[in-house]
Amino acid sequence: MALVLHAGNTNKNAFKALIAAEFTGVKVELVKNFEMGVSNKSPEFFKMNPIGKVPVLETPDGPIFESNAIARYVTRLKADNPLYGTSLIEYAHVEQWIDFSSMEVDANILRWFIPRIGFAVYLPVAEEAAISALKRSLGALNTHLASNTYLVGHSVTLADIIMTCNLVMGFTRIMTKSFTSEFPHVERYFWTMVNQPNFSKILGDVKQADSIPPVQSAKKPVQAKEPAKSRTKDEPKKEAKKDVPKPKAEEPVEEEEAPKPKPKNPLDLLPPSKMILDEWKRLYSNTKSNFREVAIKGFWDMYDPEGYSLWFCDYKYNDENTVSFVTLNKVSGFLQRMDLARKYAFGKMLIIGSEPPFKVKGLWLFRGKEIPQFVMDECYDMELYDWTKVDVSDEVQKERVNQMIEDHEPFEGEALLDAKCFK
């Protein structure tokens, strides 16, 4: 019998077991056509969980409910699973952070969010207490992550899976950028986790909430309608009143308001530039040999310092880049979130070093003489880097630009682990 998980496909508590299954190599199937409020109220479901809560995992040995217990079970299906650490103390720390995630993070996110969407009574004092408690918890988590890539050890554990799934609710529903910016290490950790393949396969594309949901009135249970009174046999049937149609007065035809034009990006209002960004991107992509003579020379021939600017970036926390695939995923996530600037930017990101900690350095070409404000506002990764404007009159800096564009190796005396291009 396959492992069958009873839950909706957007249930963050179900995600815990599904992600653990991806890391463990266990097949867990989501039950088909699950409908919350219907499927979990059936007699069959109550046999698996007497209070009708989801998720529930069907196993050959019987059902399991409570999401953390399900995730633990799936993890334990593989002997010596590294998701539980590699020593007794690491195992204890995994359990410690699972409890912290559930009792300090998830509980306070729910105390803040649930009343706002009308599933509990909204009390401003209670909300204030929930937010204060959540900030205290995230502050403690932020301090831990300032010197740790993961919650326990040097790779993903079940603690990271459960913490990330609990944070997903907060980041996507109520914790806006202005709220989470107080906790930069939590932000870095969260976006690193959700962009790892085994996470993103289950979570999909994660977007941060733009605003806090407005307060709604508490939802009341729907009352069953009273059955219509049956007409007695002798009661005469009332004839429906016939409305005599009145001649319609001619109404003035209301002219539809023309749709308002979409506001232009400020960069589109800049004076025209002699540099056509798409032409440079085509030249870069199509040059397969003699790169210096063709692509690099072509770049400087096209470059317009009045219409564009070049910037070096250096990652602030290179000492944390101790695991190669995590560092690569971190850079990939940054490039994905820069998609909003694709029309106005070109970038090269180098991951440097043959052994940890790896250095991350980049070169970016932006439309305009400064880094666009909308990029600074909307891509949280920007504040994780130190940015320095390139002085193109300095031949040393210009040569550094050349080497970064062409993935020159060694770069500044070190081997390249990888190079990624944004175009």
Coordinates of C-alpha atoms in Angstrom, one line a residue:
M1 CA 0.0 0.0 0.0
A2 CA 1.4 3.4 -1.0
L3 CA 1.5 6.2 1.6
V4 CA -1.5 8.4 0.9
L5 CA -1.7 11.9 2.4
H6 CA -5.2 13.4 3.0
A7 CA -5.0 17.2 2.6
G8 CA -5.5 19.9 0.1
N9 CA -2.7 20.7 -2.3
T10 CA -2.1 24.1 -0.7
N11 CA -1.9 23.0 2.9
K12 CA 1.4 24.1 4.4
N13 CA 1.2 21.4 7.1
A14 CA 1.0 18.7 4.3
F15 CA 4.1 20.3 2.7
K16 CA 6.2 19.1 5.6
A17 CA 5.8 15.4 4.8
L18 CA 5.9 16.0 1.1
I19 CA 9.3 17.8 1.2
A20 CA 10.7 15.3 3.7
A21 CA 9.6 12.5 1.2
E22 CA 11.6 14.3 -1.6
F23 CA 14.7 14.3 0.5
T24 CA 14.2 10.8 1.8
G25 CA 13.2 9.2 -1.5
V26 CA 9.9 8.0 -0.2
K27 CA 6.7 8.1 -2.4
V28 CA 3.8 9.9 -0.7
E29 CA 0.7 10.6 -2.8
L30 CA -1.8 13.3 -2.2
V31 CA -5.3 11.9 -2.1
K32 CA -7.2 13.0 -5.2
N33 CA -10.2 15.5 -5.2
F34 CA -9.7 16.4 -1.5
E35 CA -12.2 19.1 -0.5
M36 CA -11.7 20.8 2.9
G37 CA -14.9 20.8 4.9
V38 CA -16.3 17.9 3.0
S39 CA -13.7 15.2 2.6
N40 CA -12.6 15.5 6.2
K41 CA -16.2 15.4 7.5
S42 CA -16.9 12.0 6.1
P43 CA -17.4 8.9 8.3
E44 CA -14.3 7.3 6.7
F45 CA -12.1 10.3 7.6
F46 CA -13.4 10.4 11.2
K47 CA -12.2 6.8 11.5
M48 CA -8.6 8.0 10.7
N49 CA -8.8 11.2 12.8
P50 CA -11.7 11.4 15.3
I51 CA -11.6 15.3 15.3
G52 CA -11.5 15.6 11.5
K53 CA -8.3 17.7 11.3
V54 CA -5.9 17.5 8.3
P55 CA -3.4 16.2 7.3
V56 CA -3.7 12.5 7.8
L57 CA -1.3 9.9 6.4
E58 CA -2.6 6.5 5.5
T59 CA 0.1 3.8 6.0
P60 CA 0.1 0.0 5.8
D61 CA 0.1 -0.1 9.6
G62 CA -2.7 2.4 10.1
P63 CA -3.3 6.2 9.9
I64 CA -1.2 8.9 11.5
F65 CA -2.4 12.4 12.2
E66 CA -0.6 15.7 13.3
S67 CA 1.7 17.1 10.7
N68 CA 4.9 17.0 12.6
A69 CA 4.3 13.4 13.6
I70 CA 3.7 12.5 9.9
A71 CA 6.9 14.3 8.8
R72 CA 8.9 12.4 11.5
Y73 CA 7.4 9.1 10.3
V74 CA 8.3 9.8 6.7
T75 CA 11.8 10.8 7.7
R76 CA 12.3 7.6 9.8
L77 CA 11.5 5.4 6.9
K78 CA 15.1 5.8 5.8
A79 CA 17.6 4.4 8.3
D80 CA 20.2 6.9 9.5
N81 CA 18.5 9.7 7.6
P82 CA 20.7 12.8 7.7
L83 CA 17.5 14.9 8.0
Y84 CA 17.7 13.9 11.7
G85 CA 21.3 15.0 12.1
T86 CA 24.5 12.9 12.4
S87 CA 24.8 12.6 16.2
L88 CA 22.7 12.4 19.3
I89 CA 23.1 16.1 20.1
E90 CA 22.2 17.1 16.5
Y91 CA 19.1 14.9 16.8
A92 CA 18.2 16.8 20.0
H93 CA 18.7 20.1 18.3
V94 CA 16.5 19.1 15.4
E95 CA 13.7 18.3 17.8
Q96 CA 14.4 21.5 19.7
W97 CA 13.9 23.7 16.6
I98 CA 10.9 21.7 15.5
D99 CA 9.3 22.6 18.9
F100 CA 10.4 26.2 18.6
S101 CA 9.0 26.5 15.1
S102 CA 5.6 25.1 16.1
M103 CA 5.2 26.8 19.5
E104 CA 7.0 30.2 18.9
V105 CA 6.8 30.9 15.2
D106 CA 3.8 29.1 13.7
A107 CA 1.5 29.7 16.7
N108 CA 2.1 33.4 16.8
I109 CA 1.7 33.8 13.0
L110 CA -1.7 32.1 13.3
R111 CA -2.7 34.3 16.3
W112 CA -2.0 37.3 14.1
F113 CA -3.4 36.0 10.8
I114 CA -6.6 34.0 11.7
P115 CA -8.5 36.8 13.4
R116 CA -7.8 39.1 10.5
I117 CA -9.5 36.8 8.0
G118 CA -12.6 36.4 10.2
F119 CA -12.0 32.9 11.6
A120 CA -11.7 34.2 15.2
V121 CA -12.7 37.3 17.0
Y122 CA -10.4 40.2 16.3
L123 CA -9.1 42.0 19.3
P124 CA -6.4 44.8 18.8
V125 CA -4.8 44.0 22.2
A126 CA -4.5 40.3 21.3
E127 CA -3.0 41.1 17.9
E128 CA -0.5 43.4 19.5
A129 CA 0.6 40.6 21.8
A130 CA 0.8 38.1 19.0
I131 CA 3.0 40.5 16.9
S132 CA 5.2 41.2 19.8
A133 CA 5.7 37.5 20.6
L134 CA 6.4 36.8 16.9
K135 CA 9.0 39.5 16.7
R136 CA 10.7 38.1 19.8
S137 CA 10.8 34.6 18.2
L138 CA 12.0 35.9 14.9
G139 CA 14.6 37.9 16.7
A140 CA 16.0 34.8 18.4
L141 CA 15.9 32.9 15.1
N142 CA 17.7 35.8 13.3
T143 CA 20.5 35.7 15.9
H144 CA 21.0 32.0 15.4
L145 CA 21.0 32.3 11.6
A146 CA 23.5 35.2 11.7
S147 CA 26.2 32.5 12.2
N148 CA 24.5 29.4 10.8
T149 CA 23.3 28.6 7.3
Y150 CA 21.0 25.9 8.6
L151 CA 19.2 25.4 11.9
V152 CA 21.3 22.3 12.8
G153 CA 24.7 21.3 11.3
H154 CA 25.8 22.0 7.7
S155 CA 22.9 20.6 5.7
V156 CA 19.1 20.6 5.6
T157 CA 17.4 18.7 8.4
L158 CA 13.8 18.1 9.3
A159 CA 13.9 21.2 11.5
D160 CA 14.6 23.3 8.4
I161 CA 11.7 21.7 6.5
I162 CA 9.2 22.3 9.3
M163 CA 10.5 25.8 10.0
T164 CA 10.3 26.8 6.3
C165 CA 6.7 25.4 5.9
N166 CA 5.6 27.4 8.9
L167 CA 7.3 30.5 7.7
V168 CA 5.6 30.1 4.3
M169 CA 2.2 31.0 5.8
G170 CA 3.7 34.1 7.3
F171 CA 5.7 35.3 4.3
T172 CA 2.9 34.7 1.8
R173 CA -0.1 35.9 3.8
I174 CA 0.8 38.5 6.3
M175 CA 4.5 39.2 6.9
T176 CA 5.3 42.0 4.4
K177 CA 8.8 43.1 3.4
S178 CA 8.6 46.0 5.8
F179 CA 8.0 43.6 8.6
T180 CA 10.6 40.9 7.7
S181 CA 13.3 43.5 6.9
E182 CA 14.0 43.7 10.7
F183 CA 15.2 40.1 10.4
P184 CA 17.6 39.9 7.4
H185 CA 19.1 36.5 8.3
V186 CA 15.7 35.0 8.6
E187 CA 14.9 36.5 5.1
R188 CA 18.1 35.1 3.6
Y189 CA 17.4 31.7 5.2
F190 CA 13.8 31.5 4.0
W191 CA 14.5 32.5 0.4
T192 CA 17.5 30.1 0.3
M193 CA 15.3 27.2 1.5
V194 CA 12.3 27.8 -0.7
N195 CA 14.6 28.0 -3.8
Q196 CA 16.2 24.6 -3.2
P197 CA 14.9 22.0 -5.7
N198 CA 13.2 19.7 -3.1
F199 CA 11.4 22.6 -1.6
S200 CA 10.4 24.4 -4.8
K201 CA 9.1 21.2 -6.3
I202 CA 6.4 21.2 -3.6
L203 CA 6.0 24.9 -2.7
G204 CA 6.2 26.2 -6.3
D205 CA 6.8 29.9 -6.8
V206 CA 6.7 31.7 -3.5
K207 CA 5.8 35.4 -3.4
Q208 CA 5.9 37.6 -0.3
A209 CA 2.7 39.3 0.8
D210 CA 2.3 42.9 -0.5
S211 CA 0.0 43.9 2.3
I212 CA -1.5 42.9 5.6
P213 CA -5.0 41.5 5.2
P214 CA -7.8 43.9 6.3
V215 CA -9.8 42.9 9.4
Q216 CA -12.9 41.0 8.5
S217 CA -15.8 40.3 10.8
A218 CA -15.9 36.8 12.3
K219 CA -17.5 34.3 10.1
K220 CA -20.8 32.9 11.4
P221 CA -21.7 29.3 10.8
V222 CA -24.3 29.0 8.0
Q223 CA -27.7 28.1 9.5
A224 CA -29.9 25.6 7.7
K225 CA -32.9 27.1 6.2
E226 CA -36.3 26.2 7.7
P227 CA -38.3 23.8 5.5
A228 CA -41.0 25.5 3.6
K229 CA -44.4 25.1 5.2
S230 CA -46.6 22.7 3.2
R231 CA -49.9 24.1 2.0
T232 CA -53.0 22.5 3.5
K233 CA -55.2 20.7 1.2
D234 CA -58.1 23.1 1.4
E235 CA -56.0 26.3 1.2
P236 CA -56.6 28.0 -2.0
K237 CA -53.6 28.5 -4.2
K238 CA -52.7 32.2 -4.3
E239 CA -52.5 33.5 -7.8
A240 CA -49.3 35.3 -8.5
K241 CA -49.7 39.0 -9.1
K242 CA -49.1 39.8 -12.7
D243 CA -47.0 42.9 -13.2
V244 CA -48.3 45.0 -16.0
P245 CA -45.3 46.1 -17.9
K246 CA -44.8 49.8 -17.9
P247 CA -43.4 51.6 -20.8
K248 CA -39.7 52.1 -20.2
A249 CA -38.3 55.6 -20.1
E250 CA -35.4 56.0 -22.4
E251 CA -32.3 56.0 -20.3
P252 CA -29.2 57.9 -21.3
V253 CA -26.5 55.6 -22.5
E254 CA -23.6 55.9 -20.1
E255 CA -20.3 56.2 -21.9
E256 CA -17.7 53.7 -20.6
E257 CA -14.7 55.3 -19.0
A258 CA -11.6 54.7 -21.0
P259 CA -9.1 52.5 -19.1
K260 CA -6.4 54.5 -17.5
P261 CA -3.0 54.0 -19.1
K262 CA -0.6 51.9 -17.0
P263 CA 2.0 54.2 -15.4
K264 CA 5.4 54.1 -17.1
N265 CA 8.5 52.9 -15.4
P266 CA 10.7 55.9 -14.7
L267 CA 13.5 54.3 -16.7
D268 CA 11.3 54.4 -19.8
L269 CA 11.2 58.2 -19.4
L270 CA 15.0 58.6 -19.6
P271 CA 16.5 60.2 -22.7
P272 CA 17.2 57.7 -25.4
S273 CA 20.5 55.9 -25.2
K274 CA 22.9 54.9 -28.0
M275 CA 23.3 51.6 -26.2
I276 CA 20.6 49.0 -27.2
L277 CA 20.6 46.5 -24.4
D278 CA 19.1 43.7 -26.4
E279 CA 21.8 44.1 -29.0
W280 CA 24.5 43.6 -26.4
K281 CA 22.7 40.6 -24.9
R282 CA 22.6 39.0 -28.4
L283 CA 26.2 39.7 -29.0
Y284 CA 27.1 38.2 -25.6
S285 CA 25.0 35.1 -26.3
N286 CA 26.2 34.5 -29.9
T287 CA 29.9 35.0 -29.4
K288 CA 31.4 31.5 -29.2
S289 CA 35.1 32.3 -29.9
N290 CA 37.5 35.2 -29.7
F291 CA 35.4 36.6 -26.9
R292 CA 37.7 39.4 -26.0
E293 CA 38.1 40.6 -29.6
V294 CA 34.4 40.3 -30.4
A295 CA 32.1 40.5 -27.3
I296 CA 34.2 42.6 -24.9
K297 CA 35.3 45.1 -27.7
G298 CA 31.7 45.2 -28.8
F299 CA 30.5 45.9 -25.3
W300 CA 32.8 49.0 -24.9
D301 CA 31.9 50.2 -28.4
M302 CA 28.2 50.1 -27.3
Y303 CA 28.5 51.3 -23.7
D304 CA 26.9 54.6 -23.0
P305 CA 27.9 56.1 -19.6
E306 CA 25.1 58.7 -20.0
G307 CA 22.4 56.1 -20.3
Y308 CA 23.7 53.2 -18.3
S309 CA 25.9 52.5 -15.3
L310 CA 28.1 49.6 -14.2
W311 CA 28.2 48.2 -10.6
F312 CA 30.3 45.7 -8.7
C313 CA 28.5 43.8 -6.0
D314 CA 30.1 41.7 -3.1
Y315 CA 28.1 39.4 -0.9
K316 CA 28.3 40.6 2.7
Y317 CA 28.1 37.1 4.3
N318 CA 30.7 35.0 2.4
D319 CA 31.8 33.3 5.6
E320 CA 28.4 31.5 5.6
N321 CA 28.9 30.0 2.1
T322 CA 30.2 26.7 3.4
V323 CA 28.1 24.4 1.2
S324 CA 28.5 24.6 -2.6
F325 CA 25.0 23.8 -3.7
V326 CA 23.4 26.1 -1.1
T327 CA 25.6 28.9 -2.3
L328 CA 24.7 28.2 -5.9
N329 CA 21.0 28.1 -5.0
K330 CA 21.3 31.4 -3.2
V331 CA 22.7 33.1 -6.3
S332 CA 20.0 31.4 -8.6
G333 CA 17.3 32.7 -6.3
F334 CA 18.7 36.2 -6.5
L335 CA 18.7 36.0 -10.3
Q336 CA 15.1 34.7 -10.3
R337 CA 14.0 37.6 -8.2
M338 CA 15.8 40.1 -10.5
D339 CA 13.4 39.1 -13.3
L340 CA 11.5 42.3 -12.7
A341 CA 14.5 44.2 -14.1
R342 CA 15.2 42.0 -17.1
K343 CA 14.3 44.8 -19.5
Y344 CA 16.7 47.2 -17.9
A345 CA 19.7 45.1 -16.7
F346 CA 22.4 42.6 -17.5
G347 CA 24.4 40.8 -14.8
K348 CA 27.2 38.3 -14.2
M349 CA 27.5 36.5 -10.9
L350 CA 30.7 34.6 -10.0
I351 CA 30.9 32.0 -7.3
I352 CA 34.6 31.9 -6.4
G353 CA 36.8 29.3 -4.7
S354 CA 37.7 25.7 -4.9
E355 CA 36.8 25.1 -1.3
P356 CA 34.5 26.7 1.3
P357 CA 33.8 29.4 2.3
F358 CA 32.9 30.4 -1.3
K359 CA 32.9 34.1 -2.4
V360 CA 30.1 35.6 -4.4
K361 CA 30.8 38.6 -6.5
G362 CA 28.9 40.2 -9.4
L363 CA 28.9 42.8 -12.1
W364 CA 25.6 44.5 -13.1
L365 CA 24.8 46.9 -15.9
F366 CA 21.7 49.0 -15.2
R367 CA 19.7 51.5 -17.2
G368 CA 20.3 55.0 -15.7
K369 CA 23.2 56.4 -13.7
E370 CA 22.1 54.8 -10.4
I371 CA 20.7 51.5 -9.4
P372 CA 17.0 51.7 -10.2
Q373 CA 14.9 52.4 -7.1
F374 CA 12.2 49.9 -7.9
V375 CA 14.9 47.2 -7.9
M376 CA 16.2 48.3 -4.5
D377 CA 12.7 48.3 -3.1
E378 CA 11.4 45.1 -4.5
C379 CA 14.3 42.7 -4.6
Y380 CA 15.4 42.0 -1.0
D381 CA 18.7 40.4 -2.0
M382 CA 20.1 43.8 -3.0
E383 CA 20.7 44.7 0.6
L384 CA 22.7 41.5 1.1
Y385 CA 25.4 42.9 -1.1
D386 CA 27.8 45.9 -1.0
W387 CA 27.4 47.9 -4.2
T388 CA 30.3 49.9 -5.8
K389 CA 29.9 52.0 -8.9
V390 CA 32.5 51.2 -11.6
D391 CA 34.8 54.0 -12.6
V392 CA 35.2 53.3 -16.3
S393 CA 38.1 55.8 -16.5
D394 CA 40.1 53.5 -14.2
E395 CA 41.8 50.9 -16.4
V396 CA 42.1 48.4 -13.4
Q397 CA 38.4 48.5 -12.8
K398 CA 37.7 48.3 -16.6
E399 CA 39.8 45.1 -16.8
R400 CA 38.0 43.7 -13.8
V401 CA 34.7 44.3 -15.8
N402 CA 36.2 42.5 -18.8
Q403 CA 37.2 39.5 -16.7
M404 CA 33.8 39.2 -15.0
I405 CA 32.0 39.4 -18.4
E406 CA 34.2 36.6 -19.9
D407 CA 34.3 34.4 -16.7
H408 CA 38.1 34.7 -16.6
E409 CA 39.7 32.0 -14.6
P410 CA 41.5 32.2 -12.3
F411 CA 39.6 35.3 -11.1
E412 CA 41.6 37.4 -8.7
G413 CA 43.9 34.4 -8.1
E414 CA 41.1 31.9 -7.4
A415 CA 39.3 29.2 -9.3
L416 CA 35.6 29.6 -10.3
L417 CA 33.1 27.2 -8.8
D418 CA 30.5 28.6 -11.2
A419 CA 29.4 31.7 -13.2
K420 CA 25.8 32.7 -13.8
C421 CA 24.5 35.2 -16.3
F422 CA 21.4 37.4 -16.1
K423 CA 20.3 38.5 -19.5

